[in-house]
Tab-separated table of C-alpha atoms in Angstrom:
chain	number	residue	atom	x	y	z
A	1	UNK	CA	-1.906	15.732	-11.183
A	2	UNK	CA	0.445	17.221	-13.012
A	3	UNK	CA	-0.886	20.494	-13.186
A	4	UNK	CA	0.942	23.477	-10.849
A	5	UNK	CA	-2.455	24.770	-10.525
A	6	UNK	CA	-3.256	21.970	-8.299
A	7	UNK	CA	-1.470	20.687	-5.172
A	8	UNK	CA	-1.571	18.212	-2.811
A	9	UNK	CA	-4.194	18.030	0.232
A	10	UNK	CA	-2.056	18.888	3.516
A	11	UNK	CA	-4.179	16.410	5.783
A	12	UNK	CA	-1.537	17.111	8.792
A	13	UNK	CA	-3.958	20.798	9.014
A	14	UNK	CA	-6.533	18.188	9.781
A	15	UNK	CA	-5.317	16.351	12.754
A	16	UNK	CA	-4.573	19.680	13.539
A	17	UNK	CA	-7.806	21.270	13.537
A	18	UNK	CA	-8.703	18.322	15.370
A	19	UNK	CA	-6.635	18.528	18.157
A	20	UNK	CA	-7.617	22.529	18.571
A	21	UNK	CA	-11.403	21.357	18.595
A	22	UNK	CA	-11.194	18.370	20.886
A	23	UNK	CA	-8.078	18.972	22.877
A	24	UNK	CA	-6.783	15.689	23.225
A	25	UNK	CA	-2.957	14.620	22.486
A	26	UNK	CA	-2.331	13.947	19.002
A	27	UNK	CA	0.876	15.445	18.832
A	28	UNK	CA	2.668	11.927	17.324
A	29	UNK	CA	0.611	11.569	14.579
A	30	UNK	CA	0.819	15.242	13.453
A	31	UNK	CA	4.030	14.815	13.385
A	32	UNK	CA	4.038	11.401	11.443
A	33	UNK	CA	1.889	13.189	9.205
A	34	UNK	CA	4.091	16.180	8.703
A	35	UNK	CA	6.686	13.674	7.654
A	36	UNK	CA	4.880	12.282	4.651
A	37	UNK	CA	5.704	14.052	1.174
A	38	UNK	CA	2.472	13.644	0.102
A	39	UNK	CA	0.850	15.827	2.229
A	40	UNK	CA	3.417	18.316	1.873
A	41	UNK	CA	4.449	21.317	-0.466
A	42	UNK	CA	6.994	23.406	-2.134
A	43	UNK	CA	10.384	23.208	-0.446
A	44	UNK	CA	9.341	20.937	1.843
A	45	UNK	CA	8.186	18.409	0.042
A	46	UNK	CA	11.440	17.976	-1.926
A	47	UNK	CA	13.128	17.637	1.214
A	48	UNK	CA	11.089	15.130	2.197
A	49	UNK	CA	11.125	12.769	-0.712
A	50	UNK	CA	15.009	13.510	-1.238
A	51	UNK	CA	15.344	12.309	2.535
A	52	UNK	CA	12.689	9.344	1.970
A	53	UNK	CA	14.359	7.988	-1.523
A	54	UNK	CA	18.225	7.821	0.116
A	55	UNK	CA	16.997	5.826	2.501
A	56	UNK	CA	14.574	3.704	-0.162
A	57	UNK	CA	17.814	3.363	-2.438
A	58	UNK	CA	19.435	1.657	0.377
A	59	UNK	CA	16.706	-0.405	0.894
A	60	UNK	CA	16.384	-1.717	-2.408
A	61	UNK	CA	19.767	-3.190	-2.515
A	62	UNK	CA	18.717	-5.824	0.552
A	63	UNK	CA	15.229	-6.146	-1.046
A	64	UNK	CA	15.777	-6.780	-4.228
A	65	UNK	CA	18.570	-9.535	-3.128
A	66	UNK	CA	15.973	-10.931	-0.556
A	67	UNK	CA	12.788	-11.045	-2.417
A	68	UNK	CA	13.277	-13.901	-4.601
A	69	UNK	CA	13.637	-16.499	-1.050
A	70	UNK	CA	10.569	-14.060	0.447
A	71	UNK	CA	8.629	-14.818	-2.641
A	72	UNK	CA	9.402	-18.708	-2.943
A	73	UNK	CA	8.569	-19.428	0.864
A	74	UNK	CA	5.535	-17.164	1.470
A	75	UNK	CA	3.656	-18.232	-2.036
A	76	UNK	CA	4.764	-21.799	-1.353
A	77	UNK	CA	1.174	-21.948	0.015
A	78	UNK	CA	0.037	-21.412	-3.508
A	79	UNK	CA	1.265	-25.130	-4.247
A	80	UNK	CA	-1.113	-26.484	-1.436
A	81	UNK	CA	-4.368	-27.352	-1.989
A	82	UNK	CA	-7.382	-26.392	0.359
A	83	UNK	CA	-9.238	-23.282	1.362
A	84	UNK	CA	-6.626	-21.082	2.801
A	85	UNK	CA	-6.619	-17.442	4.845
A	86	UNK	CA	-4.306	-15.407	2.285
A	87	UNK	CA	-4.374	-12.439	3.560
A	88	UNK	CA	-3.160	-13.733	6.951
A	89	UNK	CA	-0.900	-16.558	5.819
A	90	UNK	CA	0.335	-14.763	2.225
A	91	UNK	CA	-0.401	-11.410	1.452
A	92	UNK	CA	0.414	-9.669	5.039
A	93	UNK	CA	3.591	-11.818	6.805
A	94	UNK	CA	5.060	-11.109	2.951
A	95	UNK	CA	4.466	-7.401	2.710
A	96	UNK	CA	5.628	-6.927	6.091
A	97	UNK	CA	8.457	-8.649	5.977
A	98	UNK	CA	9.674	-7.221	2.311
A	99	UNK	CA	8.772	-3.809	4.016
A	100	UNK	CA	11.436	-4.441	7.062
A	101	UNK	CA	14.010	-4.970	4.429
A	102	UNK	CA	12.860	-1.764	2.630
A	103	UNK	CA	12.844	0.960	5.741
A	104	UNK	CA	14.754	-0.633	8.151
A	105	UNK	CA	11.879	-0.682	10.833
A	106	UNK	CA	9.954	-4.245	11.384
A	107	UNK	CA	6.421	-3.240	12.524
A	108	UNK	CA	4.978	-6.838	12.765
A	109	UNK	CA	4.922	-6.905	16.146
A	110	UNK	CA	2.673	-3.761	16.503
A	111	UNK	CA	-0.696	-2.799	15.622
A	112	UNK	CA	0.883	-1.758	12.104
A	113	UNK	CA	-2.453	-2.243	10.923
A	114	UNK	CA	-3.847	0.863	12.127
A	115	UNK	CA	-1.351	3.383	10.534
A	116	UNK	CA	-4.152	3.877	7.903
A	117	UNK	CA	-6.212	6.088	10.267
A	118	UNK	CA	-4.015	8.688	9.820
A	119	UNK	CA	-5.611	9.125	6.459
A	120	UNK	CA	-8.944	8.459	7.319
A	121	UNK	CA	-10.754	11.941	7.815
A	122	UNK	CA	-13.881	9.809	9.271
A	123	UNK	CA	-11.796	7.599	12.282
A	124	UNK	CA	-13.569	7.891	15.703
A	125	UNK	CA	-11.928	9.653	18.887
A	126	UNK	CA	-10.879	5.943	20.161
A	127	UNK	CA	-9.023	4.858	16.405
A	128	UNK	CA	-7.319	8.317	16.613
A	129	UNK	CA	-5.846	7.134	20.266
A	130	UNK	CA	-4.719	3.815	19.408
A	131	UNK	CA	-2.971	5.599	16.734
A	132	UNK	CA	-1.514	7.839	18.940
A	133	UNK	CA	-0.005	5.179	20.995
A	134	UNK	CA	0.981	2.837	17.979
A	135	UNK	CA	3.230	5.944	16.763
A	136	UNK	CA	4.590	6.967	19.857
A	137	UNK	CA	5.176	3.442	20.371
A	138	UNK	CA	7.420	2.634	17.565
A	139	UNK	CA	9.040	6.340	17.977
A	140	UNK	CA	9.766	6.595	21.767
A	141	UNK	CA	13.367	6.110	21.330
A	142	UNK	CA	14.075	7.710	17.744
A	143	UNK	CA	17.053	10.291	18.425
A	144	UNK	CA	17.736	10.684	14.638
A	145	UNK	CA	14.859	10.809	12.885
A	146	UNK	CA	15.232	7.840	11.073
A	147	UNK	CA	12.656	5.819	13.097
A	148	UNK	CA	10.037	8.412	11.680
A	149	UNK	CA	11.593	8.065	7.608
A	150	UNK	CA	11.231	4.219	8.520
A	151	UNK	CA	7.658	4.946	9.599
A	152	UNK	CA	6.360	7.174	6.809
A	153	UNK	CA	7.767	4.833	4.464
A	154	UNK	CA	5.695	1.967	6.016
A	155	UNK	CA	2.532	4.761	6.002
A	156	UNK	CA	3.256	5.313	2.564
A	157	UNK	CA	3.540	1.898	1.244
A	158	UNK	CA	2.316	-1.197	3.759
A	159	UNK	CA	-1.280	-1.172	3.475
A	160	UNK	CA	-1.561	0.418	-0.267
A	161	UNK	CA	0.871	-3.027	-1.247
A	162	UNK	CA	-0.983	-5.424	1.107
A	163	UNK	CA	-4.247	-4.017	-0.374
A	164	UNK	CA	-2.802	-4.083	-4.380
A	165	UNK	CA	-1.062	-7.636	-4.259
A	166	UNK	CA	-4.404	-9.067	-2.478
A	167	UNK	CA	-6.698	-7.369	-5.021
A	168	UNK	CA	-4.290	-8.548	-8.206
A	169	UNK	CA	-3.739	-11.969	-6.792
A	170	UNK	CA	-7.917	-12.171	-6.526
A	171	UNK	CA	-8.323	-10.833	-10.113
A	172	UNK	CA	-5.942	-13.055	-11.715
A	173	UNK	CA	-7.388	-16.342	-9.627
A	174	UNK	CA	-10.753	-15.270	-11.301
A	175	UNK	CA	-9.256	-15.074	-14.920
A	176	UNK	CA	-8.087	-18.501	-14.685
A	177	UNK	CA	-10.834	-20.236	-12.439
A	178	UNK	CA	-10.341	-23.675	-12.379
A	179	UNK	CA	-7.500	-23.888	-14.595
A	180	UNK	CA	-3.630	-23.699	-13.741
A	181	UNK	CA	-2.800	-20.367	-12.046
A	182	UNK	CA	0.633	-20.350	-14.711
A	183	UNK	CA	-2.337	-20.682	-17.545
A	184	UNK	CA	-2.331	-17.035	-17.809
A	185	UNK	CA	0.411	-14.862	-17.373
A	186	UNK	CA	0.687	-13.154	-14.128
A	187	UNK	CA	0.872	-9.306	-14.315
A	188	UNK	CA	3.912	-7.154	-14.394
A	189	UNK	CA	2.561	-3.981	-13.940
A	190	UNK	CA	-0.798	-4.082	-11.416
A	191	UNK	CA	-4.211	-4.307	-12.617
A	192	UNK	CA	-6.081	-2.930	-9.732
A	193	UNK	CA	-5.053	-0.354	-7.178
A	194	UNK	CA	-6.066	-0.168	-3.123
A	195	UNK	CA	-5.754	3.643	-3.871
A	196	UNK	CA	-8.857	4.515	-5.489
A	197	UNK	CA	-8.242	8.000	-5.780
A	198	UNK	CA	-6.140	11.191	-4.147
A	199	UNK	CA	-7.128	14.734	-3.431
A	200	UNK	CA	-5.996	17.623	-5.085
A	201	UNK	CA	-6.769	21.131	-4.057
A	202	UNK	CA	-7.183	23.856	-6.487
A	203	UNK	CA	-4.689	27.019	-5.648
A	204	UNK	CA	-6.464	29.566	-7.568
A	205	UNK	CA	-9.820	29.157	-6.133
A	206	UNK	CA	-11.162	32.050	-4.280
A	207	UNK	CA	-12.838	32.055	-0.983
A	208	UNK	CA	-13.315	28.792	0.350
A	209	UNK	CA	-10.724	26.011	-0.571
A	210	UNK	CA	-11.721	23.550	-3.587
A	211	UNK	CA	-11.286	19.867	-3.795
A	212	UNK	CA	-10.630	17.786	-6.518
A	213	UNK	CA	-10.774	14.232	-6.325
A	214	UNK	CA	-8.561	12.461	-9.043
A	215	UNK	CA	-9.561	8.859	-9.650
A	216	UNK	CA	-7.217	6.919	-10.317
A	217	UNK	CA	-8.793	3.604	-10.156
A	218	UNK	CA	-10.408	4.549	-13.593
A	219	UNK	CA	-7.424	3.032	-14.796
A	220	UNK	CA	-7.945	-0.545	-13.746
A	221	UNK	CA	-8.306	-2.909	-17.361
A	222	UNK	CA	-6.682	-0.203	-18.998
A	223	UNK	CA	-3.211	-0.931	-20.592
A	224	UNK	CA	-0.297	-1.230	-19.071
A	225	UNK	CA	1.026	1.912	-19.924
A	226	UNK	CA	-1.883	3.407	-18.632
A	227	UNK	CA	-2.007	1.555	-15.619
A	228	UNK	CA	1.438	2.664	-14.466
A	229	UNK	CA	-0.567	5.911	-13.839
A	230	UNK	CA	-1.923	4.079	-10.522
A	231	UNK	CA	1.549	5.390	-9.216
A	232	UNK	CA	1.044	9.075	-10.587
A	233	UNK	CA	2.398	11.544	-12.179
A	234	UNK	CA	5.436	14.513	-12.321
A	235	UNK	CA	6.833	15.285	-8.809
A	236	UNK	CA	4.439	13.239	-7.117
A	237	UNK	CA	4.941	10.196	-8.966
A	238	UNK	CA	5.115	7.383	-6.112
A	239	UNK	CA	8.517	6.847	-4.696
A	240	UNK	CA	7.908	3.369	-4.239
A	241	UNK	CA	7.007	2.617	-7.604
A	242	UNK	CA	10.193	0.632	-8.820
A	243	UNK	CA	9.798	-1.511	-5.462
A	244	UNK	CA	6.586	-2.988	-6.472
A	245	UNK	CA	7.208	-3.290	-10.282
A	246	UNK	CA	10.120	-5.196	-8.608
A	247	UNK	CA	7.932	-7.373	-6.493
A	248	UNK	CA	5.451	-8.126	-9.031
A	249	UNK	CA	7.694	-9.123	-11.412
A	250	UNK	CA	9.229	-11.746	-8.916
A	251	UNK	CA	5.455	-13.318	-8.249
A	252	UNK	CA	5.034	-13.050	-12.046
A	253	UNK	CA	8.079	-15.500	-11.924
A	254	UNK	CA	6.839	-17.688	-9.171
A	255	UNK	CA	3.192	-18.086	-10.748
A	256	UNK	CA	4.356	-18.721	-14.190
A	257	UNK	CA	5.653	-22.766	-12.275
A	258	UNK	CA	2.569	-22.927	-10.209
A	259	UNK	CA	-0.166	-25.440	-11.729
A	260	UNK	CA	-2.802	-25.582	-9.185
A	261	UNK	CA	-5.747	-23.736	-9.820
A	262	UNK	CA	-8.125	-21.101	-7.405
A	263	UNK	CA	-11.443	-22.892	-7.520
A	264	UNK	CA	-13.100	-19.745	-5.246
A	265	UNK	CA	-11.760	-16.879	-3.618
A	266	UNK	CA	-13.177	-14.066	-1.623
A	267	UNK	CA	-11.820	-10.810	-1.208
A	268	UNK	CA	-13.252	-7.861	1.041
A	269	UNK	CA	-12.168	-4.822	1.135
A	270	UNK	CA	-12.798	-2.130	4.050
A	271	UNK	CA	-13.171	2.358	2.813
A	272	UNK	CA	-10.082	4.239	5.041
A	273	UNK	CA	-10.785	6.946	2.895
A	274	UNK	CA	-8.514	7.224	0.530
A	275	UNK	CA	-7.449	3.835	1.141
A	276	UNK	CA	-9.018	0.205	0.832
A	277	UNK	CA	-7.931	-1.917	3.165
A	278	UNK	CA	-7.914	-5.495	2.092
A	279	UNK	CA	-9.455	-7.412	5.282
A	280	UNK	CA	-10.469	-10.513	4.044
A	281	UNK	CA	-8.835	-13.045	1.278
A	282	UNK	CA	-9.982	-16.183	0.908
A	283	UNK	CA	-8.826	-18.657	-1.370
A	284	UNK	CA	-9.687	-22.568	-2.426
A	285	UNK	CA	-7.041	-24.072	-4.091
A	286	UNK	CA	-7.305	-27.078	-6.223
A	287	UNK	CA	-4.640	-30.118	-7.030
A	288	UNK	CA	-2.880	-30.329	-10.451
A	289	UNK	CA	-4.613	-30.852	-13.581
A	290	UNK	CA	-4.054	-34.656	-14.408
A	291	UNK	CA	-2.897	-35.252	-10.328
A	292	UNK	CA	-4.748	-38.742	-9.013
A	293	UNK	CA	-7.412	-36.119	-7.255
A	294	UNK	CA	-8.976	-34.634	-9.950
A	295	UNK	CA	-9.621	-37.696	-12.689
């Protein structure tokens, strides 16, 4: 990833070549996808992520002052025992939320959900319309460009934290089942990733392009050194990457007073390509150890 032989995957050709071959409207989301550093190069790309990490920096500030309140009355639920919808009750109202601190944009009230697509080489005709829509949507009145920062930074980092907090959460409810959730530290740096992988294409090959496809889920029950490689590496190292440490050190602080205990939990998880989307998390949660209930 580091390598200058290699370089990012410019997916905005994509919805290009798309557009060229099918002939429907598209422009929005080529444009969205334009603005993502990720998919960009050279020059360009540095302007991007200088433009993305003022605004971030910003951000942080209200976030970091916020997230200790976000934490306390969105994991509260944590403290209540009974099966309970996570995702829909925890992981997602909390993620949103922390992200309309972060960019500036609040996307709650639209599909937000579906932003994904726009990696997803595979979506049908109809996903690629309702994206369409969603992103003209939330950009119809943008006269500064900051409504499309404020959107890239929610492509960039909604679903991949909503997908990462759910998966974590699951994984450390299994490594204490049935005993106090504060039994076991929580972790500070994430032990899975909703990003399995990214693409890299290889500049020097001749002819046709060549893929590379760098897993980076191979570092899940590694050490934490290691694992701080799910947010990569040199000039593409994720720009969000001291926003989550910071969030999941602020659950690590809220878990380490919780005593209930997960009895079950389901998690399911849906391919976007080079995204999972978490789409199910289910959790049991059971009273005290020592509480009247459970003698």
């Amino acid at each position: 990833m580091r390598s200058i032989d290699f370089d990012v995957v410019q997916f905005h050709k994509g919805h290009e070549n798309l557009r060229d071959a099918v002939g429907f409207d598209n422009s929005a989301t080529i444009e969205l996808a334009k603005a993502l550093p990720l998919g960009q190069r050279g020059d360009t790309h540095r302007a991007l992520r200088a433009e993305m990490a003022k605004v971030l920096a910003g951000g942080r500030v209200h976030l970091k002052r916020a997230l200790p309140e976000l934490v306390e009355t969105h994991f509260s639920i944590l403290n209540e025992a009974g099966t309970h919808d996570l995702l829909g009750s925890l992981v997602e109202p909390f993620v949103n939320e922390a992200m309309a601190i972060l960019s500036g944009i609040d996307l709650r009230n639209h599909l937000a959900s579906c932003l994904a697509d726009i990696f997803d080489s595979g979506a049908s005709i109809q996903r690629r319309k309702i994206l369409e829509e969603t992103i003209k949507g939330i950009t119809e009145f943008d006269t500064d460009g900051s409504q499309r920062v404020a959107l890239a930074i929610n492509v960039m980092g909604r679903d991949p934290l909503i997908g990462t907090l759910a998966k974590c959460l699951a994984s450390h409810f299994d490594a204490t089942r049935g005993e106090p959730l504060n039994s076991k530290p929580f972790p500070l740096v994430p032990t899975d990733t909703s990003v399995p992988y990214v693409w890299r294409e290889d500049l020097g090959a001749e002819n046709k392009p060549q893929f590379l496809e760098c897993r980076i889920d191979q570092f899940e029950g590694q050490t934490e050194d290691q694992r701080l490689k799910f947010f990569g590496a040199g000039r593409h190292t994720c720009l969000g990457k001291n926003h989550s440490l910071m969030v999941f050190d602020c659950v690590a602080e809220f878990i380490a007073r919780c005593d209930r205990s997960a009895l079950s939990s389901e998690i399911l998880l849906t391919d976007r390509h080079v995204l999972h989307l978490a789409t199910k998390f289910q959790t049991e949660i059971g009273e005290p150890r020592g509480s009247a209930l459970n003698r």
